[in-house]
PDB file of C-alpha atoms in Angstrom:
ATOM      1  CA  MET Z   1       0.020   0.021  -0.031  1.00  0.00           C
ATOM      2  CA  TRP Z   2       2.722   2.410   1.010  1.00  0.00           C
ATOM      3  CA  GLY Z   3       4.591   1.565  -2.118  1.00  0.00           C
ATOM      4  CA  ARG Z   4       1.715   2.508  -4.310  1.00  0.00           C
ATOM      5  CA  LEU Z   5       1.008   5.626  -2.483  1.00  0.00           C
ATOM      6  CA  LYS Z   6       4.790   6.511  -2.832  1.00  0.00           C
ATOM      7  CA  ALA Z   7       4.738   5.948  -6.582  1.00  0.00           C
ATOM      8  CA  GLU Z   8       1.513   8.156  -6.930  1.00  0.00           C
ATOM      9  CA  LEU Z   9       3.248  10.958  -5.006  1.00  0.00           C
ATOM     10  CA  ARG Z  10       6.133  10.708  -7.089  1.00  0.00           C
ATOM     11  CA  ASP Z  11       4.128  10.703 -10.249  1.00  0.00           C
ATOM     12  CA  GLY Z  12       2.175  13.662  -8.992  1.00  0.00           C
ATOM     13  CA  ILE Z  13       5.458  15.708  -8.601  1.00  0.00           C
ATOM     14  CA  GLU Z  14       7.200  14.548 -11.757  1.00  0.00           C
ATOM     15  CA  LEU Z  15       4.209  14.743 -14.151  1.00  0.00           C
ATOM     16  CA  VAL Z  16       2.013  17.444 -12.697  1.00  0.00           C
ATOM     17  CA  VAL Z  17       3.427  19.761  -9.943  1.00  0.00           C
ATOM     18  CA  PHE Z  18       6.947  20.539 -11.301  1.00  0.00           C
ATOM     19  CA  PRO Z  19       6.186  20.618 -14.940  1.00  0.00           C
ATOM     20  CA  GLY Z  20       2.891  22.465 -14.344  1.00  0.00           C
ATOM     21  CA  LEU Z  21       4.857  25.451 -13.153  1.00  0.00           C
ATOM     22  CA  ALA Z  22       5.089  26.209 -16.835  1.00  0.00           C
ATOM     23  CA  ALA Z  23       1.278  27.062 -16.967  1.00  0.00           C
ATOM     24  CA  VAL Z  24       1.740  29.777 -14.317  1.00  0.00           C
ATOM     25  CA  LEU Z  25       5.220  31.111 -14.592  1.00  0.00           C
ATOM     26  CA  PRO Z  26       6.914  33.221 -17.474  1.00  0.00           C
ATOM     27  CA  TRP Z  27       8.883  30.836 -19.375  1.00  0.00           C
ATOM     28  CA  SER Z  28      12.214  32.546 -18.744  1.00  0.00           C
ATOM     29  CA  TRP Z  29      11.561  32.341 -15.007  1.00  0.00           C
ATOM     30  CA  CYS Z  30      10.136  28.771 -15.367  1.00  0.00           C
ATOM     31  CA  PHE Z  31      13.012  27.607 -17.185  1.00  0.00           C
ATOM     32  CA  ALA Z  32      15.489  28.930 -14.590  1.00  0.00           C
ATOM     33  CA  VAL Z  33      13.567  27.106 -12.079  1.00  0.00           C
ATOM     34  CA  PHE Z  34      13.611  23.963 -14.194  1.00  0.00           C
ATOM     35  CA  LYS Z  35      17.493  24.232 -14.336  1.00  0.00           C
ATOM     36  CA  ARG Z  36      17.655  24.113 -10.528  1.00  0.00           C
ATOM     37  CA  LEU Z  37      15.025  21.395 -10.224  1.00  0.00           C
ATOM     38  CA  ALA Z  38      17.186  19.102 -12.629  1.00  0.00           C
ATOM     39  CA  ARG Z  39      20.006  19.144 -10.086  1.00  0.00           C
ATOM     40  CA  MET Z  40      17.865  16.985  -7.752  1.00  0.00           C
ATOM     41  CA  ARG Z  41      19.167  13.366  -8.241  1.00  0.00           C
ATOM     42  CA  TRP Z  42      15.791  11.792  -7.129  1.00  0.00           C
ATOM     43  CA  LEU Z  43      13.841  13.637  -9.938  1.00  0.00           C
ATOM     44  CA  TYR Z  44      13.109  10.971 -12.792  1.00  0.00           C
ATOM     45  CA  ALA Z  45      15.715   8.901 -10.878  1.00  0.00           C
ATOM     46  CA  GLN Z  46      14.583   5.427 -12.249  1.00  0.00           C
ATOM     47  CA  GLN Z  47      14.465   6.511 -15.759  1.00  0.00           C
ATOM     48  CA  VAL Z  48      17.591   8.636 -15.762  1.00  0.00           C
ATOM     49  CA  ASP Z  49      19.624   5.949 -13.859  1.00  0.00           C
ATOM     50  CA  ALA Z  50      18.440   3.237 -16.482  1.00  0.00           C
ATOM     51  CA  ALA Z  51      19.196   5.641 -19.470  1.00  0.00           C
ATOM     52  CA  LEU Z  52      22.682   6.578 -18.040  1.00  0.00           C
ATOM     53  CA  HIS Z  53      23.538   2.991 -17.512  1.00  0.00           C
ATOM     54  CA  GLN Z  54      22.752   1.981 -21.120  1.00  0.00           C
ATOM     55  CA  ALA Z  55      24.452   5.174 -22.454  1.00  0.00           C
ATOM     56  CA  ARG Z  56      27.553   4.245 -20.477  1.00  0.00           C
ATOM     57  CA  ARG Z  57      27.400   0.776 -21.680  1.00  0.00           C
ATOM     58  CA  TYR Z  58      27.363   1.797 -25.305  1.00  0.00           C
ATOM     59  CA  GLY Z  59      29.961   4.471 -24.956  1.00  0.00           C
ATOM     60  CA  TRP Z  60      27.694   7.610 -25.167  1.00  0.00           C
ATOM     61  CA  ALA Z  61      27.616   8.868 -21.520  1.00  0.00           C
ATOM     62  CA  GLY Z  62      30.703  11.038 -22.069  1.00  0.00           C
ATOM     63  CA  ASP Z  63      33.243  12.071 -19.419  1.00  0.00           C
ATOM     64  CA  ASP Z  64      30.834  14.095 -17.371  1.00  0.00           C
ATOM     65  CA  GLU Z  65      28.026  11.806 -16.356  1.00  0.00           C
ATOM     66  CA  ALA Z  66      26.596  14.303 -13.743  1.00  0.00           C
ATOM     67  CA  HIS Z  67      26.060  16.788 -16.595  1.00  0.00           C
ATOM     68  CA  TRP Z  68      24.577  13.959 -18.767  1.00  0.00           C
ATOM     69  CA  ALA Z  69      22.074  13.172 -15.991  1.00  0.00           C
ATOM     70  CA  TRP Z  70      21.225  16.846 -15.344  1.00  0.00           C
ATOM     71  CA  THR Z  71      20.628  17.243 -19.225  1.00  0.00           C
ATOM     72  CA  ARG Z  72      18.457  14.243 -19.150  1.00  0.00           C
ATOM     73  CA  ARG Z  73      16.408  15.387 -16.147  1.00  0.00           C
ATOM     74  CA  LEU Z  74      15.992  18.851 -17.866  1.00  0.00           C
ATOM     75  CA  VAL Z  75      15.002  17.612 -21.289  1.00  0.00           C
ATOM     76  CA  THR Z  76      12.390  15.261 -19.519  1.00  0.00           C
ATOM     77  CA  LEU Z  77      11.053  18.147 -17.385  1.00  0.00           C
ATOM     78  CA  VAL Z  78      10.474  20.270 -20.334  1.00  0.00           C
ATOM     79  CA  ASP Z  79       9.026  17.619 -22.482  1.00  0.00           C
ATOM     80  CA  HIS Z  80       6.355  17.158 -19.635  1.00  0.00           C
ATOM     81  CA  ALA Z  81       5.978  20.866 -19.305  1.00  0.00           C
ATOM     82  CA  ASP Z  82       5.107  21.134 -23.027  1.00  0.00           C
ATOM     83  CA  TYR Z  83       1.793  19.531 -22.235  1.00  0.00           C
ATOM     84  CA  TYR Z  84       0.804  22.551 -19.775  1.00  0.00           C
ATOM     85  CA  LEU Z  85       2.367  24.994 -22.131  1.00  0.00           C
ATOM     86  CA  VAL Z  86       0.198  24.061 -25.132  1.00  0.00           C
ATOM     87  CA  LEU Z  87      -2.813  24.116 -22.913  1.00  0.00           C
ATOM     88  CA  THR Z  88      -2.168  27.601 -21.740  1.00  0.00           C
ATOM     89  CA  ARG Z  89      -0.081  29.221 -24.502  1.00  0.00           C
ATOM     90  CA  GLY Z  90      -0.612  29.947 -28.157  1.00  0.00           C
ATOM     91  CA  GLU Z  91       0.866  31.189 -31.351  1.00  0.00           C
ATOM     92  CA  ALA Z  92       2.309  34.210 -29.706  1.00  0.00           C
ATOM     93  CA  TRP Z  93       4.313  32.139 -27.323  1.00  0.00           C
ATOM     94  CA  PHE Z  94       5.496  29.797 -30.019  1.00  0.00           C
ATOM     95  CA  LYS Z  95       6.773  32.761 -32.113  1.00  0.00           C
ATOM     96  CA  ARG Z  96       8.710  34.053 -29.222  1.00  0.00           C
ATOM     97  CA  HIS Z  97      10.338  30.892 -28.160  1.00  0.00           C
ATOM     98  CA  VAL Z  98      10.774  28.479 -31.092  1.00  0.00           C
ATOM     99  CA  VAL Z  99      13.046  29.011 -33.956  1.00  0.00           C
ATOM    100  CA  VAL Z 100      11.849  27.210 -37.136  1.00  0.00           C
ATOM    101  CA  THR Z 101      13.986  26.189 -40.108  1.00  0.00           C
ATOM    102  CA  GLY Z 102      12.552  24.499 -43.220  1.00  0.00           C
ATOM    103  CA  GLY Z 103       8.777  23.946 -43.767  1.00  0.00           C
ATOM    104  CA  TRP Z 104       6.197  21.243 -44.407  1.00  0.00           C
ATOM    105  CA  TYR Z 105       4.691  20.047 -47.383  1.00  0.00           C
ATOM    106  CA  PRO Z 106       1.487  21.729 -48.420  1.00  0.00           C
ATOM    107  CA  SER Z 107      -1.753  21.044 -46.863  1.00  0.00           C
ATOM    108  CA  GLY Z 108      -3.994  18.956 -49.050  1.00  0.00           C
ATOM    109  CA  GLN Z 109      -1.216  16.801 -49.922  1.00  0.00           C
ATOM    110  CA  ALA Z 110      -0.627  13.289 -48.388  1.00  0.00           C
ATOM    111  CA  SER Z 111       2.703  13.128 -46.517  1.00  0.00           C
ATOM    112  CA  LEU Z 112       4.449  11.262 -43.688  1.00  0.00           C
ATOM    113  CA  LEU Z 113       5.793  13.447 -40.853  1.00  0.00           C
ATOM    114  CA  LEU Z 114       8.586  11.426 -38.962  1.00  0.00           C
ATOM    115  CA  THR Z 115      10.460  12.155 -35.867  1.00  0.00           C
ATOM    116  CA  PHE Z 116      12.231  10.496 -33.000  1.00  0.00           C
ATOM    117  CA  HIS Z 117      12.294  10.253 -29.159  1.00  0.00           C
ATOM    118  CA  TRP Z 118      14.791  13.036 -28.878  1.00  0.00           C
ATOM    119  CA  GLY Z 119      14.159  16.453 -27.327  1.00  0.00           C
ATOM    120  CA  ALA Z 120      10.590  17.785 -26.717  1.00  0.00           C
ATOM    121  CA  GLY Z 121       8.540  17.620 -29.865  1.00  0.00           C
ATOM    122  CA  MET Z 122       4.889  18.596 -28.932  1.00  0.00           C
ATOM    123  CA  TRP Z 123       5.033  22.136 -30.453  1.00  0.00           C
ATOM    124  CA  SER Z 124       5.852  20.705 -33.772  1.00  0.00           C
ATOM    125  CA  LEU Z 125       2.253  19.589 -33.904  1.00  0.00           C
ATOM    126  CA  HIS Z 126       1.130  23.176 -33.197  1.00  0.00           C
ATOM    127  CA  HIS Z 127       3.245  24.503 -36.058  1.00  0.00           C
ATOM    128  CA  ALA Z 128       1.869  21.904 -38.445  1.00  0.00           C
ATOM    129  CA  ALA Z 129      -1.688  22.503 -37.488  1.00  0.00           C
ATOM    130  CA  ALA Z 130      -1.034  26.450 -37.849  1.00  0.00           C
ATOM    131  CA  ALA Z 131       0.304  25.526 -41.470  1.00  0.00           C
ATOM    132  CA  GLY Z 132      -3.157  23.811 -42.173  1.00  0.00           C
ATOM    133  CA  LEU Z 133      -2.057  20.279 -42.044  1.00  0.00           C
ATOM    134  CA  LYS Z 134      -4.533  17.700 -40.919  1.00  0.00           C
ATOM    135  CA  VAL Z 135      -2.188  15.302 -39.017  1.00  0.00           C
ATOM    136  CA  HIS Z 136      -3.135  11.860 -37.676  1.00  0.00           C
ATOM    137  CA  SER Z 137      -0.603  10.878 -34.936  1.00  0.00           C
ATOM    138  CA  LEU Z 138       0.341   7.257 -34.603  1.00  0.00           C
ATOM    139  CA  VAL Z 139       0.020   6.333 -30.838  1.00  0.00           C
ATOM    140  CA  ALA Z 140       0.776   3.302 -28.856  1.00  0.00           C
ATOM    141  CA  ALA Z 141      -2.041   1.600 -26.777  1.00  0.00           C
ATOM    142  CA  LEU Z 142      -1.997   2.652 -23.238  1.00  0.00           C
ATOM    143  CA  GLU Z 143      -1.309  -0.749 -21.750  1.00  0.00           C
ATOM    144  CA  GLY Z 144       1.544  -2.396 -19.933  1.00  0.00           C
ATOM    145  CA  ARG Z 145       2.854  -3.201 -16.419  1.00  0.00           C
ATOM    146  CA  HIS Z 146       4.147   0.188 -15.874  1.00  0.00           C
ATOM    147  CA  PHE Z 147       0.529   1.576 -15.689  1.00  0.00           C
ATOM    148  CA  VAL Z 148      -0.437  -0.943 -12.978  1.00  0.00           C
ATOM    149  CA  GLY Z 149      -1.302   0.972  -9.724  1.00  0.00           C
ATOM    150  CA  ARG Z 150      -0.371   4.306 -11.159  1.00  0.00           C
ATOM    151  CA  GLN Z 151      -3.582   6.225 -11.872  1.00  0.00           C
ATOM    152  CA  ILE Z 152      -1.788   9.599 -12.055  1.00  0.00           C
ATOM    153  CA  LEU Z 153       0.579   8.297 -14.848  1.00  0.00           C
ATOM    154  CA  ARG Z 154      -2.366   6.733 -16.767  1.00  0.00           C
ATOM    155  CA  ARG Z 155      -4.529   9.801 -16.578  1.00  0.00           C
ATOM    156  CA  TYR Z 156      -1.654  11.846 -17.726  1.00  0.00           C
ATOM    157  CA  ALA Z 157      -0.762   9.625 -20.695  1.00  0.00           C
ATOM    158  CA  VAL Z 158      -4.546   9.713 -21.699  1.00  0.00           C
ATOM    159  CA  ALA Z 159      -4.592  13.537 -21.426  1.00  0.00           C
ATOM    160  CA  ARG Z 160      -1.518  13.998 -23.370  1.00  0.00           C
ATOM    161  CA  THR Z 161      -2.704  11.669 -26.058  1.00  0.00           C
ATOM    162  CA  ALA Z 162      -5.912  13.471 -26.156  1.00  0.00           C
ATOM    163  CA  MET Z 163      -3.957  16.730 -26.526  1.00  0.00           C
ATOM    164  CA  MET Z 164      -2.239  15.650 -29.604  1.00  0.00           C
ATOM    165  CA  SER Z 165      -5.669  15.114 -31.312  1.00  0.00           C
ATOM    166  CA  HIS Z 166      -6.853  18.621 -29.786  1.00  0.00           C
ATOM    167  CA  ILE Z 167      -3.839  20.262 -31.534  1.00  0.00           C
ATOM    168  CA  SER Z 168      -3.823  18.654 -34.887  1.00  0.00           C
ATOM    169  CA  GLY Z 169      -7.506  17.879 -35.340  1.00  0.00           C
ATOM    170  CA  PRO Z 170      -7.976  14.458 -36.732  1.00  0.00           C
ATOM    171  CA  SER Z 171      -7.987  11.554 -34.411  1.00  0.00           C
ATOM    172  CA  THR Z 172      -4.968   9.673 -33.283  1.00  0.00           C
ATOM    173  CA  LEU Z 173      -4.533   6.209 -34.955  1.00  0.00           C
ATOM    174  CA  ASP Z 174      -3.721   2.883 -33.070  1.00  0.00           C
ATOM    175  CA  VAL Z 175      -1.828   0.695 -35.684  1.00  0.00           C
ATOM    176  CA  SER Z 176      -0.811  -2.087 -33.338  1.00  0.00           C
ATOM    177  CA  THR Z 177      -2.894  -4.610 -35.398  1.00  0.00           C
ATOM    178  CA  SER Z 178      -3.067  -2.948 -38.820  1.00  0.00           C
ATOM    179  CA  LEU Z 179      -1.674  -0.071 -40.977  1.00  0.00           C
ATOM    180  CA  ARG Z 180      -5.179   0.354 -42.730  1.00  0.00           C
ATOM    181  CA  PRO Z 181      -5.939   3.541 -40.807  1.00  0.00           C
ATOM    182  CA  VAL Z 182      -2.648   5.125 -42.195  1.00  0.00           C
ATOM    183  CA  LEU Z 183      -3.660   4.048 -45.709  1.00  0.00           C
ATOM    184  CA  ARG Z 184      -6.974   5.651 -45.383  1.00  0.00           C
ATOM    185  CA  ALA Z 185      -5.669   8.848 -44.053  1.00  0.00           C
ATOM    186  CA  LEU Z 186      -3.096   9.083 -46.850  1.00  0.00           C
ATOM    187  CA  LYS Z 187      -5.757   8.283 -49.410  1.00  0.00           C
ATOM    188  CA  ALA Z 188      -7.776  11.234 -48.098  1.00  0.00           C
ATOM    189  CA  GLN Z 189      -4.758  13.496 -48.806  1.00  0.00           C
ATOM    190  CA  GLU Z 190      -4.181  14.028 -45.108  1.00  0.00           C
ATOM    191  CA  GLN Z 191      -0.858  13.832 -43.238  1.00  0.00           C
ATOM    192  CA  VAL Z 192       0.419  10.946 -40.738  1.00  0.00           C
ATOM    193  CA  PHE Z 193       2.705  11.650 -37.864  1.00  0.00           C
ATOM    194  CA  ALA Z 194       4.959   8.930 -36.314  1.00  0.00           C
ATOM    195  CA  VAL Z 195       7.831   8.497 -33.932  1.00  0.00           C
ATOM    196  CA  VAL Z 196       9.926   5.872 -35.539  1.00  0.00           C
ATOM    197  CA  ASP Z 197      12.828   5.070 -33.318  1.00  0.00           C
ATOM    198  CA  VAL Z 198      10.952   2.237 -31.463  1.00  0.00           C
ATOM    199  CA  PRO Z 199      12.205  -1.243 -30.729  1.00  0.00           C
ATOM    200  CA  ALA Z 200      11.540  -3.637 -33.321  1.00  0.00           C
ATOM    201  CA  ASP Z 201      11.221  -6.735 -31.151  1.00  0.00           C
ATOM    202  CA  GLN Z 202       7.327  -6.700 -31.144  1.00  0.00           C
ATOM    203  CA  VAL Z 203       6.864  -6.283 -34.970  1.00  0.00           C
ATOM    204  CA  SER Z 204       7.235  -8.936 -37.895  1.00  0.00           C
ATOM    205  CA  ALA Z 205       9.028  -6.669 -40.213  1.00  0.00           C
ATOM    206  CA  SER Z 206      12.140  -4.945 -39.217  1.00  0.00           C
ATOM    207  CA  GLN Z 207      15.171  -3.612 -40.912  1.00  0.00           C
ATOM    208  CA  HIS Z 208      18.851  -3.769 -39.648  1.00  0.00           C
ATOM    209  CA  ILE Z 209      20.674  -0.394 -39.574  1.00  0.00           C
ATOM    210  CA  GLN Z 210      23.877   0.975 -38.247  1.00  0.00           C
ATOM    211  CA  LEU Z 211      23.378   3.792 -35.807  1.00  0.00           C
ATOM    212  CA  LEU Z 212      26.258   5.421 -33.831  1.00  0.00           C
ATOM    213  CA  GLY Z 213      28.630   2.718 -35.037  1.00  0.00           C
ATOM    214  CA  LEU Z 214      26.360   0.094 -33.742  1.00  0.00           C
ATOM    215  CA  GLN Z 215      24.115  -2.324 -35.205  1.00  0.00           C
ATOM    216  CA  ALA Z 216      20.322  -1.674 -34.575  1.00  0.00           C
ATOM    217  CA  ARG Z 217      17.012  -2.899 -35.729  1.00  0.00           C
ATOM    218  CA  VAL Z 218      13.918  -0.660 -36.508  1.00  0.00           C
ATOM    219  CA  PRO Z 219      10.461  -1.377 -37.792  1.00  0.00           C
ATOM    220  CA  ARG Z 220      10.033  -1.369 -41.692  1.00  0.00           C
ATOM    221  CA  ALA Z 221       6.295  -1.406 -42.210  1.00  0.00           C
ATOM    222  CA  LEU Z 222       5.835   2.453 -42.261  1.00  0.00           C
ATOM    223  CA  PHE Z 223       8.758   3.088 -44.545  1.00  0.00           C
ATOM    224  CA  ARG Z 224       7.480   0.560 -46.943  1.00  0.00           C
ATOM    225  CA  VAL Z 225       4.089   2.344 -47.092  1.00  0.00           C
ATOM    226  CA  ALA Z 226       5.817   5.391 -47.924  1.00  0.00           C
ATOM    227  CA  VAL Z 227       7.636   4.026 -50.907  1.00  0.00           C
ATOM    228  CA  GLU Z 228       4.763   1.913 -52.198  1.00  0.00           C
ATOM    229  CA  GLN Z 229       2.220   4.728 -52.023  1.00  0.00           C
ATOM    230  CA  LYS Z 230       4.656   7.355 -53.234  1.00  0.00           C
ATOM    231  CA  VAL Z 231       4.028   9.569 -50.324  1.00  0.00           C
ATOM    232  CA  PRO Z 232       6.710  12.495 -49.610  1.00  0.00           C
ATOM    233  CA  VAL Z 233       8.403  12.133 -46.222  1.00  0.00           C
ATOM    234  CA  THR Z 234       9.216  15.030 -43.873  1.00  0.00           C
ATOM    235  CA  VAL Z 235      11.605  14.427 -41.006  1.00  0.00           C
ATOM    236  CA  TYR Z 236      11.828  17.007 -38.170  1.00  0.00           C
ATOM    237  CA  LEU Z 237      13.387  17.435 -34.660  1.00  0.00           C
ATOM    238  CA  VAL Z 238      12.449  19.823 -31.863  1.00  0.00           C
ATOM    239  CA  GLY Z 239      15.419  20.584 -29.620  1.00  0.00           C
ATOM    240  CA  LEU Z 240      16.135  22.601 -26.646  1.00  0.00           C
ATOM    241  CA  ASN Z 241      18.817  25.295 -25.888  1.00  0.00           C
ATOM    242  CA  LEU Z 242      20.039  24.170 -22.487  1.00  0.00           C
ATOM    243  CA  GLN Z 243      21.000  27.663 -21.602  1.00  0.00           C
ATOM    244  CA  ASN Z 244      18.138  29.730 -22.224  1.00  0.00           C
ATOM    245  CA  GLY Z 245      15.226  27.347 -22.722  1.00  0.00           C
ATOM    246  CA  GLN Z 246      14.535  28.475 -26.609  1.00  0.00           C
ATOM    247  CA  ARG Z 247      13.479  25.621 -28.928  1.00  0.00           C
ATOM    248  CA  PHE Z 248      14.406  24.927 -32.311  1.00  0.00           C
ATOM    249  CA  LEU Z 249      12.308  23.119 -34.861  1.00  0.00           C
ATOM    250  CA  ARG Z 250      14.312  21.671 -37.720  1.00  0.00           C
ATOM    251  CA  ILE Z 251      12.052  20.507 -40.628  1.00  0.00           C
ATOM    252  CA  GLN Z 252      13.567  18.593 -43.606  1.00  0.00           C
ATOM    253  CA  GLN Z 253      11.655  17.508 -46.715  1.00  0.00           C
ATOM    254  CA  PHE Z 254      13.001  14.316 -47.914  1.00  0.00           C
ATOM    255  CA  GLY Z 255      10.525  13.827 -50.896  1.00  0.00           C
ATOM    256  CA  VAL Z 256       9.400  10.555 -52.448  1.00  0.00           C
ATOM    257  CA  TYR Z 257      11.800   7.507 -52.322  1.00  0.00           C
ATOM    258  CA  GLN Z 258      11.760   4.406 -54.643  1.00  0.00           C
ATOM    259  CA  ASP Z 259      13.895   2.270 -52.170  1.00  0.00           C
ATOM    260  CA  VAL Z 260      12.936   1.338 -48.667  1.00  0.00           C
ATOM    261  CA  ASP Z 261      16.393   0.809 -47.419  1.00  0.00           C
ATOM    262  CA  ALA Z 262      17.669   3.919 -48.698  1.00  0.00           C
ATOM    263  CA  LEU Z 263      14.659   5.853 -46.932  1.00  0.00           C
ATOM    264  CA  ILE Z 264      15.446   4.098 -43.685  1.00  0.00           C
ATOM    265  CA  LYS Z 265      19.082   4.929 -43.899  1.00  0.00           C
ATOM    266  CA  ASP Z 266      18.504   8.642 -44.668  1.00  0.00           C
ATOM    267  CA  VAL Z 267      15.863   9.094 -42.075  1.00  0.00           C
ATOM    268  CA  PHE Z 268      17.937   7.519 -39.210  1.00  0.00           C
ATOM    269  CA  GLN Z 269      20.975   9.656 -40.135  1.00  0.00           C
ATOM    270  CA  VAL Z 270      19.083  12.452 -38.711  1.00  0.00           C
ATOM    271  CA  LEU Z 271      18.673  10.797 -35.453  1.00  0.00           C
ATOM    272  CA  GLU Z 272      22.321   9.874 -35.428  1.00  0.00           C
ATOM    273  CA  GLN Z 273      23.279  13.435 -35.920  1.00  0.00           C
ATOM    274  CA  ALA Z 274      20.855  14.549 -33.094  1.00  0.00           C
ATOM    275  CA  ILE Z 275      22.309  12.008 -30.666  1.00  0.00           C
ATOM    276  CA  ARG Z 276      25.731  13.179 -31.388  1.00  0.00           C
ATOM    277  CA  GLU Z 277      24.790  16.749 -30.882  1.00  0.00           C
ATOM    278  CA  THR Z 278      23.026  16.102 -27.495  1.00  0.00           C
ATOM    279  CA  PRO Z 279      23.200  12.315 -26.419  1.00  0.00           C
ATOM    280  CA  ALA Z 280      21.178  12.742 -23.167  1.00  0.00           C
ATOM    281  CA  ALA Z 281      18.188  14.299 -25.233  1.00  0.00           C
ATOM    282  CA  TRP Z 282      17.401  10.680 -26.632  1.00  0.00           C
ATOM    283  CA  HIS Z 283      14.683   9.384 -24.475  1.00  0.00           C
ATOM    284  CA  PHE Z 284      15.105   5.825 -25.579  1.00  0.00           C
ATOM    285  CA  TRP Z 285      18.494   5.159 -23.948  1.00  0.00           C
ATOM    286  CA  SER Z 286      16.648   3.078 -21.367  1.00  0.00           C
ATOM    287  CA  GLU Z 287      15.419   0.834 -24.086  1.00  0.00           C
ATOM    288  CA  ALA Z 288      18.743   0.576 -25.806  1.00  0.00           C
ATOM    289  CA  GLU Z 289      19.007  -3.205 -25.145  1.00  0.00           C
ATOM    290  CA  ARG Z 290      15.998  -3.774 -27.267  1.00  0.00           C
ATOM    291  CA  PHE Z 291      17.025  -1.288 -30.064  1.00  0.00           C
ATOM    292  CA  PHE Z 292      20.605  -2.160 -30.582  1.00  0.00           C
ATOM    293  CA  GLU Z 293      21.936  -5.591 -31.419  1.00  0.00           C
ATOM    294  CA  PRO Z 294      24.054  -7.382 -28.647  1.00  0.00           C
ATOM    295  CA  THR Z 295      27.141  -7.660 -30.992  1.00  0.00           C
ATOM    296  CA  GLY Z 296      28.255  -4.061 -30.322  1.00  0.00           C
ATOM    297  CA  ASN Z 297      28.787  -2.288 -27.037  1.00  0.00           C
ATOM    298  CA  LYS Z 298      30.859   0.812 -27.729  1.00  0.00           C
ATOM    299  CA  GLY Z 299      30.117   4.113 -29.471  1.00  0.00           C
ATOM    300  CA  SER Z 300      32.271   5.913 -31.785  1.00  0.00           C
TER     301      SER Z 300
END
């Protein structure tokens, strides 16, 4: 009983109280507070410790592990804070605090919008919606052992998923059993958003790639859809300036590909460059054992 209450209290602090400060404080003040909060080693301790362990194992923790962990806590805090910022801020806030390079394909044209579990990306959906895009977000089913006995975590996950639909307009898509919803959206000349750096151990079709000098395996199906349906691909990232809290949204139009392998290689080159830029900003370090092949254990 006490263990469950302790978990709920921690979730309340980590998912609501601390990141929720963004809803009531000016962003410059809030980010200054966040930088101090990120010094607390207990904050997001389980996730950060697991991520740092894997980054160290694969050679990407660097020489200053304390700074690596601080960066990871700060990025995680900002990522959660974005939910509250999107609830309470709008286009004026975006224009002041997000620097955009590149642009989306026009509305009314089917396209895939691909990104990674790196940085804090919710404001990208705001920008896409402001450009007139009708974006369907692919989401994972809210299931799993990590939700058991954690009502705050579940409610936060549900609310965050609902926010994605609220921002972009169309409903989110669950493609755990079929890609038909994706095909229907593309046929309707709408856009589909997906985070593609997910472990491939639960899908039937995967692709071996090299990432950070390591062998990895990633799902192949969505890339195959892009090639077969001749749909242009956009890859983007939303990063964080660790000094002042400003964001950058980098959008790259990749066009239409005729080869699945070439598309996957080029897309994941963007992730490699991002991880090399700020290794701790990759949220999936804790899942690295499921992502990378066991043959490699050292970065380059």
